[in-house]
Amino acid sequence: MLQRTPEAEFSSSAAPHMEGDRSGKAKMVTLLLLLALAIAAAVSLATGASDASALSVFKDWAMQLTGGESQLSARDALIIYDIRMPRMVMGLLIGSSLAVCGATMQGLFRNPLADPGIVGVSAGAGLGAVTMIVLSSSILAPLAALLGVYALPLAAFGGGLISTLLLYRVSTRNGSTSVATMLLAGIALGALAGAATGVLVFKADDQQLRDLTFWGMGSLAGATWLKVLAAGPIIVSALLISPLLANGLNAMTLGEATARHLGIPVQRFKALAIVVVAAATGASVAVSGGIGFVGIVVPHLLRLWIGPDHRYLLPASALLGAGLLLCADAVARTIVAPAELPIGIITAIVGAPFFLWILLSRRSMLDL
Amino acid sequence: MDGMTMISVDTLDVKIGAKPIVSNVSFSAQSGAVTTIIGPNGSGKTTLMKAISGDLAYRGSIQLMGHEVSAMKPWQMSGMRAVLPQSASLSFPFTVNEVVRLGIATGLHKTPPAVIGNRVREALQKVDLNGFAGRTYQELSGGEQQRVQLARVLCQVWEPVVDNRPRFLFLDEPISSLDIRHQLVILDIARDFARAGGGVLSILHDLNLTAMYSDHVVVMHRGQCQGSGTVKSIMNDHLLQSVFECKLRVGAIPDGNQAFILPQTIA
């Protein structure tokens, strides 16, 4: 007779603080990040090339609630509701998705340099998206018609899934992942996906080229409610599933065999984690192109701050990733106003040196 | 409680790739006893333990408390036995507290936070790591890391017996990087666990400590079981010399019936 062992002991006393227990701190930091994110979101709504002020929107809401007439000019309403707001929501979704994917992938591969952008998963997702854009008028037309707005994110999901599986097969042997193999395999996969993307771009017609150019800039600039609708459900589902991975990712830190000894169904767990990463990365890439390094920087900073326990790392990553991307976007929109810098440039300027710094500080551990 | 057969291995074959590592091994281990597997390097000890832990595909039969290992789910086995691996590197900078806690928190059963804290503290005390809770795992020495892992493993099967069902500790070379004091500390813990009704299956290289702490010894040689039984019946000059391929002598300390093994020359 097999039963889950009951834990008979209960203690009425509150848990005393214990050395090495960072859970209290992690909870505090999470609250703090939530507050910071709210501020970042408000700032994101309030800033932009136009002088439309978010404050006037809040005033207007208050007015309407008390039964007054809307005072907002049609121009300001358009800017706030149809340009800045979808862009803010998109920033939240993409930022949290990138950071959570980074943290999950790092846990799954058991090393802090795994990131969908660096190891070629984003490139694979990009190839999926480009395939859909270019072939949607010919071979894939029925599929594109069937899937509607979800065609692009789902195609990117497919591309991301295939490259993650390939990467895992290549770089993991007997349950342990070689960092060097993973990074090199990532370069190869990225190059392969890039080449295939090039072939498709070569075959694309003028309209498709325009689509590709806008899509590939790595930017939140094209954010519309339609795009939010296309990527949102996939990203939100992935984010909601991710807390279920926390215990498994913690156990995986000790290796696959030990995770199994602790009761984790390792094969099923890995499959779920890979699907979550590929889905969220695919949906993000589909609507915003490749925005790099958020998935490396955010989890790494948080590990230094609250420790690597994934029960806290995953939600905190979502919050900090969303907040940082909104800030980066605010900078991208204003630094060269009225023009706009692609956000990918800003995240790379901050993130690439950071990546090098991690490499340097952990060089001995990685035996490169 | 003692005498209950917990592990029963019958005509076991394990291959890694195409290479047979363990062939035709049969033995059993009881609760309330320390069972030790000995044998030279490459004799299949670790592979045997991995198969019993549920890590490898096998032919033949391995039963844990009457259930075939290959048919059990990871969570079912996690309540019946805990496994100390030979070495454990950690990919992220967890504190000692957080590592030990993984032994409790990963399971499906909910343990109240206050109980978790106390248990982690007690487990660290047992392995002689008082005051280490806040240290980062990576900063510890190999021997200290090994004891942290043992504390984690102890937390997983904290009560040796639950609902009249004994639980098992699997220890693969638990004392390989420890000083002599801590070798004794760890093997005392294993013996106490067995005395309290649980079962211990371990792999050791030190024949003197094997003789001192084991109730039952299993001898592996070239993938086969060369004998299993009590220390007295198994640990004799003839069997040990032929298995380890060197000259040694088994004696007894005059004022007790403690056996000791004195190595001599390579034959």
mmCIF file with all atom_site columns, C-alpha atoms in Angstrom, chain A residues 1-11 13-23 103 106-107 110-112 247-255 257-266 268 303 306-311 362 365, chain B residues 53-55 67 72 74-76 78-81 83 85 88-95 97-99 101-103 105-115 117-121 124 131 133-134 149 152 156 158-159 162-163 165 167:
data_model
loop_
_atom_site.group_PDB
_atom_site.id
_atom_site.type_symbol
_atom_site.label_atom_id
_atom_site.label_alt_id
_atom_site.label_comp_id
_atom_site.label_asym_id
_atom_site.label_entity_id
_atom_site.label_seq_id
_atom_site.pdbx_PDB_ins_code
_atom_site.Cartn_x
_atom_site.Cartn_y
_atom_site.Cartn_z
_atom_site.occupancy
_atom_site.B_iso_or_equiv
_atom_site.pdbx_formal_charge
_atom_site.auth_seq_id
_atom_site.auth_comp_id
_atom_site.auth_asym_id
_atom_site.auth_atom_id
_atom_site.pdbx_PDB_model_num
ATOM 1   C CA . MET A 1 1   ? 0.000  0.000  0.000   1.00 0.00 ? 1   MET A CA 1
ATOM 2   C CA . LEU A 1 2   ? 1.512  3.238  -1.114  1.00 0.00 ? 2   LEU A CA 1
ATOM 3   C CA . GLN A 1 3   ? 0.542  6.440  0.565   1.00 0.00 ? 3   GLN A CA 1
ATOM 4   C CA . ARG A 1 4   ? 1.999  9.870  0.689   1.00 0.00 ? 4   ARG A CA 1
ATOM 5   C CA . THR A 1 5   ? 3.580  10.098 4.095   1.00 0.00 ? 5   THR A CA 1
ATOM 6   C CA . PRO A 1 6   ? 1.592  12.299 6.435   1.00 0.00 ? 6   PRO A CA 1
ATOM 7   C CA . GLU A 1 7   ? 3.448  14.846 8.456   1.00 0.00 ? 7   GLU A CA 1
ATOM 8   C CA . ALA A 1 8   ? 2.024  14.425 11.908  1.00 0.00 ? 8   ALA A CA 1
ATOM 9   C CA . GLU A 1 9   ? 3.929  17.128 13.714  1.00 0.00 ? 9   GLU A CA 1
ATOM 10  C CA . PHE A 1 10  ? 2.481  20.563 13.950  1.00 0.00 ? 10  PHE A CA 1
ATOM 11  C CA . SER A 1 11  ? 3.948  23.397 15.860  1.00 0.00 ? 11  SER A CA 1
ATOM 12  C CA . SER A 1 13  ? 4.923  28.632 17.430  1.00 0.00 ? 13  SER A CA 1
ATOM 13  C CA . ALA A 1 14  ? 5.713  30.989 14.588  1.00 0.00 ? 14  ALA A CA 1
ATOM 14  C CA . ALA A 1 15  ? 8.736  30.098 12.499  1.00 0.00 ? 15  ALA A CA 1
ATOM 15  C CA . PRO A 1 16  ? 11.769 31.687 14.122  1.00 0.00 ? 16  PRO A CA 1
ATOM 16  C CA . HIS A 1 17  ? 14.146 33.459 11.825  1.00 0.00 ? 17  HIS A CA 1
ATOM 17  C CA . MET A 1 18  ? 16.913 31.159 10.768  1.00 0.00 ? 18  MET A CA 1
ATOM 18  C CA . GLU A 1 19  ? 20.264 31.971 9.295   1.00 0.00 ? 19  GLU A CA 1
ATOM 19  C CA . GLY A 1 20  ? 20.466 31.334 5.585   1.00 0.00 ? 20  GLY A CA 1
ATOM 20  C CA . ASP A 1 21  ? 16.704 31.629 5.172   1.00 0.00 ? 21  ASP A CA 1
ATOM 21  C CA . ARG A 1 22  ? 16.104 34.390 2.631   1.00 0.00 ? 22  ARG A CA 1
ATOM 22  C CA . SER A 1 23  ? 12.381 33.829 2.125   1.00 0.00 ? 23  SER A CA 1
ATOM 23  C CA . ALA A 1 103 ? 15.269 32.185 -15.269 1.00 0.00 ? 103 ALA A CA 1
ATOM 24  C CA . GLN A 1 106 ? 18.898 28.766 -16.592 1.00 0.00 ? 106 GLN A CA 1
ATOM 25  C CA . GLY A 1 107 ? 17.322 26.467 -14.011 1.00 0.00 ? 107 GLY A CA 1
ATOM 26  C CA . ARG A 1 110 ? 21.639 24.327 -14.621 1.00 0.00 ? 110 ARG A CA 1
ATOM 27  C CA . ASN A 1 111 ? 23.698 27.347 -15.573 1.00 0.00 ? 111 ASN A CA 1
ATOM 28  C CA . PRO A 1 112 ? 23.324 31.116 -15.441 1.00 0.00 ? 112 PRO A CA 1
ATOM 29  C CA . ASN A 1 247 ? 10.074 23.179 -6.904  1.00 0.00 ? 247 ASN A CA 1
ATOM 30  C CA . GLY A 1 248 ? 11.292 21.166 -9.866  1.00 0.00 ? 248 GLY A CA 1
ATOM 31  C CA . LEU A 1 249 ? 13.814 23.822 -10.870 1.00 0.00 ? 249 LEU A CA 1
ATOM 32  C CA . ASN A 1 250 ? 15.098 23.985 -7.292  1.00 0.00 ? 250 ASN A CA 1
ATOM 33  C CA . ALA A 1 251 ? 15.539 20.214 -7.199  1.00 0.00 ? 251 ALA A CA 1
ATOM 34  C CA . MET A 1 252 ? 17.188 20.217 -10.649 1.00 0.00 ? 252 MET A CA 1
ATOM 35  C CA . THR A 1 253 ? 19.924 22.411 -9.175  1.00 0.00 ? 253 THR A CA 1
ATOM 36  C CA . LEU A 1 254 ? 21.196 19.212 -7.535  1.00 0.00 ? 254 LEU A CA 1
ATOM 37  C CA . GLY A 1 255 ? 21.145 17.307 -10.828 1.00 0.00 ? 255 GLY A CA 1
ATOM 38  C CA . ALA A 1 257 ? 19.068 12.044 -10.660 1.00 0.00 ? 257 ALA A CA 1
ATOM 39  C CA . THR A 1 258 ? 18.733 13.809 -7.307  1.00 0.00 ? 258 THR A CA 1
ATOM 40  C CA . ALA A 1 259 ? 15.656 15.674 -8.532  1.00 0.00 ? 259 ALA A CA 1
ATOM 41  C CA . ARG A 1 260 ? 14.097 12.293 -9.301  1.00 0.00 ? 260 ARG A CA 1
ATOM 42  C CA . HIS A 1 261 ? 15.120 10.950 -5.878  1.00 0.00 ? 261 HIS A CA 1
ATOM 43  C CA . LEU A 1 262 ? 13.325 13.903 -4.345  1.00 0.00 ? 262 LEU A CA 1
ATOM 44  C CA . GLY A 1 263 ? 10.145 12.885 -6.156  1.00 0.00 ? 263 GLY A CA 1
ATOM 45  C CA . ILE A 1 264 ? 10.183 15.055 -9.297  1.00 0.00 ? 264 ILE A CA 1
ATOM 46  C CA . PRO A 1 265 ? 8.978  13.279 -12.460 1.00 0.00 ? 265 PRO A CA 1
ATOM 47  C CA . VAL A 1 266 ? 11.987 14.616 -14.344 1.00 0.00 ? 266 VAL A CA 1
ATOM 48  C CA . ARG A 1 268 ? 7.557  15.261 -17.666 1.00 0.00 ? 268 ARG A CA 1
ATOM 49  C CA . ARG A 1 303 ? 19.920 35.823 -7.503  1.00 0.00 ? 303 ARG A CA 1
ATOM 50  C CA . ILE A 1 306 ? 17.278 37.326 -2.876  1.00 0.00 ? 306 ILE A CA 1
ATOM 51  C CA . GLY A 1 307 ? 19.041 34.058 -3.729  1.00 0.00 ? 307 GLY A CA 1
ATOM 52  C CA . PRO A 1 308 ? 18.306 31.405 -6.352  1.00 0.00 ? 308 PRO A CA 1
ATOM 53  C CA . ASP A 1 309 ? 15.164 29.843 -4.805  1.00 0.00 ? 309 ASP A CA 1
ATOM 54  C CA . HIS A 1 310 ? 12.843 29.655 -7.840  1.00 0.00 ? 310 HIS A CA 1
ATOM 55  C CA . ARG A 1 311 ? 9.705  29.992 -5.747  1.00 0.00 ? 311 ARG A CA 1
ATOM 56  C CA . ARG A 1 362 ? 32.558 32.553 -13.370 1.00 0.00 ? 362 ARG A CA 1
ATOM 57  C CA . MET A 1 365 ? 33.448 27.343 -12.907 1.00 0.00 ? 365 MET A CA 1
ATOM 58  C CA . SER B 2 53  ? 17.420 3.929  -6.567  1.00 0.00 ? 53  SER B CA 1
ATOM 59  C CA . GLY B 2 54  ? 15.363 3.816  -9.759  1.00 0.00 ? 54  GLY B CA 1
ATOM 60  C CA . ASP B 2 55  ? 17.881 5.591  -12.018 1.00 0.00 ? 55  ASP B CA 1
ATOM 61  C CA . HIS B 2 67  ? 6.886  -2.932 -4.955  1.00 0.00 ? 67  HIS B CA 1
ATOM 62  C CA . MET B 2 72  ? 6.908  3.077  -9.100  1.00 0.00 ? 72  MET B CA 1
ATOM 63  C CA . PRO B 2 74  ? 9.236  9.166  -8.398  1.00 0.00 ? 74  PRO B CA 1
ATOM 64  C CA . TRP B 2 75  ? 6.980  10.640 -5.686  1.00 0.00 ? 75  TRP B CA 1
ATOM 65  C CA . GLN B 2 76  ? 6.096  7.184  -4.377  1.00 0.00 ? 76  GLN B CA 1
ATOM 66  C CA . SER B 2 78  ? 10.675 9.636  -2.559  1.00 0.00 ? 78  SER B CA 1
ATOM 67  C CA . GLY B 2 79  ? 8.620  8.778  0.530   1.00 0.00 ? 79  GLY B CA 1
ATOM 68  C CA . MET B 2 80  ? 10.289 5.390  0.937   1.00 0.00 ? 80  MET B CA 1
ATOM 69  C CA . ARG B 2 81  ? 13.966 6.134  0.514   1.00 0.00 ? 81  ARG B CA 1
ATOM 70  C CA . VAL B 2 83  ? 19.631 8.781  -1.832  1.00 0.00 ? 83  VAL B CA 1
ATOM 71  C CA . PRO B 2 85  ? 24.914 10.601 -4.369  1.00 0.00 ? 85  PRO B CA 1
ATOM 72  C CA . ALA B 2 88  ? 26.912 16.758 -5.817  1.00 0.00 ? 88  ALA B CA 1
ATOM 73  C CA . SER B 2 89  ? 27.806 20.041 -7.406  1.00 0.00 ? 89  SER B CA 1
ATOM 74  C CA . LEU B 2 90  ? 25.286 22.844 -7.224  1.00 0.00 ? 90  LEU B CA 1
ATOM 75  C CA . SER B 2 91  ? 24.660 25.195 -10.119 1.00 0.00 ? 91  SER B CA 1
ATOM 76  C CA . PHE B 2 92  ? 23.432 28.216 -8.149  1.00 0.00 ? 92  PHE B CA 1
ATOM 77  C CA . PRO B 2 93  ? 24.597 29.870 -4.918  1.00 0.00 ? 93  PRO B CA 1
ATOM 78  C CA . PHE B 2 94  ? 22.114 28.381 -2.444  1.00 0.00 ? 94  PHE B CA 1
ATOM 79  C CA . THR B 2 95  ? 22.796 28.716 1.274   1.00 0.00 ? 95  THR B CA 1
ATOM 80  C CA . ASN B 2 97  ? 19.897 26.159 4.919   1.00 0.00 ? 97  ASN B CA 1
ATOM 81  C CA . GLU B 2 98  ? 18.252 26.266 1.481   1.00 0.00 ? 98  GLU B CA 1
ATOM 82  C CA . VAL B 2 99  ? 19.995 23.076 0.304   1.00 0.00 ? 99  VAL B CA 1
ATOM 83  C CA . ARG B 2 101 ? 15.440 22.416 3.067   1.00 0.00 ? 101 ARG B CA 1
ATOM 84  C CA . LEU B 2 102 ? 15.181 20.946 -0.461  1.00 0.00 ? 102 LEU B CA 1
ATOM 85  C CA . GLY B 2 103 ? 15.015 17.543 1.233   1.00 0.00 ? 103 GLY B CA 1
ATOM 86  C CA . ALA B 2 105 ? 10.216 21.138 0.588   1.00 0.00 ? 105 ALA B CA 1
ATOM 87  C CA . THR B 2 106 ? 10.355 19.234 -2.686  1.00 0.00 ? 106 THR B CA 1
ATOM 88  C CA . GLY B 2 107 ? 8.059  16.436 -1.537  1.00 0.00 ? 107 GLY B CA 1
ATOM 89  C CA . LEU B 2 108 ? 4.342  16.654 -2.110  1.00 0.00 ? 108 LEU B CA 1
ATOM 90  C CA . HIS B 2 109 ? 3.486  16.543 1.580   1.00 0.00 ? 109 HIS B CA 1
ATOM 91  C CA . LYS B 2 110 ? 3.149  19.882 3.259   1.00 0.00 ? 110 LYS B CA 1
ATOM 92  C CA . THR B 2 111 ? 5.287  20.490 6.310   1.00 0.00 ? 111 THR B CA 1
ATOM 93  C CA . PRO B 2 112 ? 4.591  23.537 8.482   1.00 0.00 ? 112 PRO B CA 1
ATOM 94  C CA . PRO B 2 113 ? 7.308  26.215 8.206   1.00 0.00 ? 113 PRO B CA 1
ATOM 95  C CA . ALA B 2 114 ? 8.186  26.070 11.902  1.00 0.00 ? 114 ALA B CA 1
ATOM 96  C CA . VAL B 2 115 ? 8.743  22.308 11.676  1.00 0.00 ? 115 VAL B CA 1
ATOM 97  C CA . GLY B 2 117 ? 13.118 25.306 10.379  1.00 0.00 ? 117 GLY B CA 1
ATOM 98  C CA . ASN B 2 118 ? 13.584 23.059 13.402  1.00 0.00 ? 118 ASN B CA 1
ATOM 99  C CA . ARG B 2 119 ? 14.259 20.021 11.293  1.00 0.00 ? 119 ARG B CA 1
ATOM 100 C CA . VAL B 2 120 ? 16.900 21.803 9.223   1.00 0.00 ? 120 VAL B CA 1
ATOM 101 C CA . ARG B 2 121 ? 18.578 22.952 12.436  1.00 0.00 ? 121 ARG B CA 1
ATOM 102 C CA . LEU B 2 124 ? 22.738 20.251 10.611  1.00 0.00 ? 124 LEU B CA 1
ATOM 103 C CA . GLY B 2 131 ? 26.442 27.506 12.612  1.00 0.00 ? 131 GLY B CA 1
ATOM 104 C CA . ALA B 2 133 ? 23.144 27.445 7.961   1.00 0.00 ? 133 ALA B CA 1
ATOM 105 C CA . GLY B 2 134 ? 23.883 30.882 6.521   1.00 0.00 ? 134 GLY B CA 1
ATOM 106 C CA . GLN B 2 149 ? 24.033 16.686 1.391   1.00 0.00 ? 149 GLN B CA 1
ATOM 107 C CA . ARG B 2 152 ? 19.388 17.094 3.172   1.00 0.00 ? 152 ARG B CA 1
ATOM 108 C CA . GLN B 2 156 ? 13.787 13.571 3.321   1.00 0.00 ? 156 GLN B CA 1
ATOM 109 C CA . TRP B 2 158 ? 13.329 12.107 8.887   1.00 0.00 ? 158 TRP B CA 1
ATOM 110 C CA . GLU B 2 159 ? 11.320 9.446  10.699  1.00 0.00 ? 159 GLU B CA 1
ATOM 111 C CA . VAL B 2 162 ? 6.138  5.902  9.219   1.00 0.00 ? 162 VAL B CA 1
ATOM 112 C CA . ASP B 2 163 ? 2.857  4.013  9.736   1.00 0.00 ? 163 ASP B CA 1
ATOM 113 C CA . ARG B 2 165 ? 6.567  1.041  7.282   1.00 0.00 ? 165 ARG B CA 1
ATOM 114 C CA . ARG B 2 167 ? 12.163 3.791  5.249   1.00 0.00 ? 167 ARG B CA 1
#
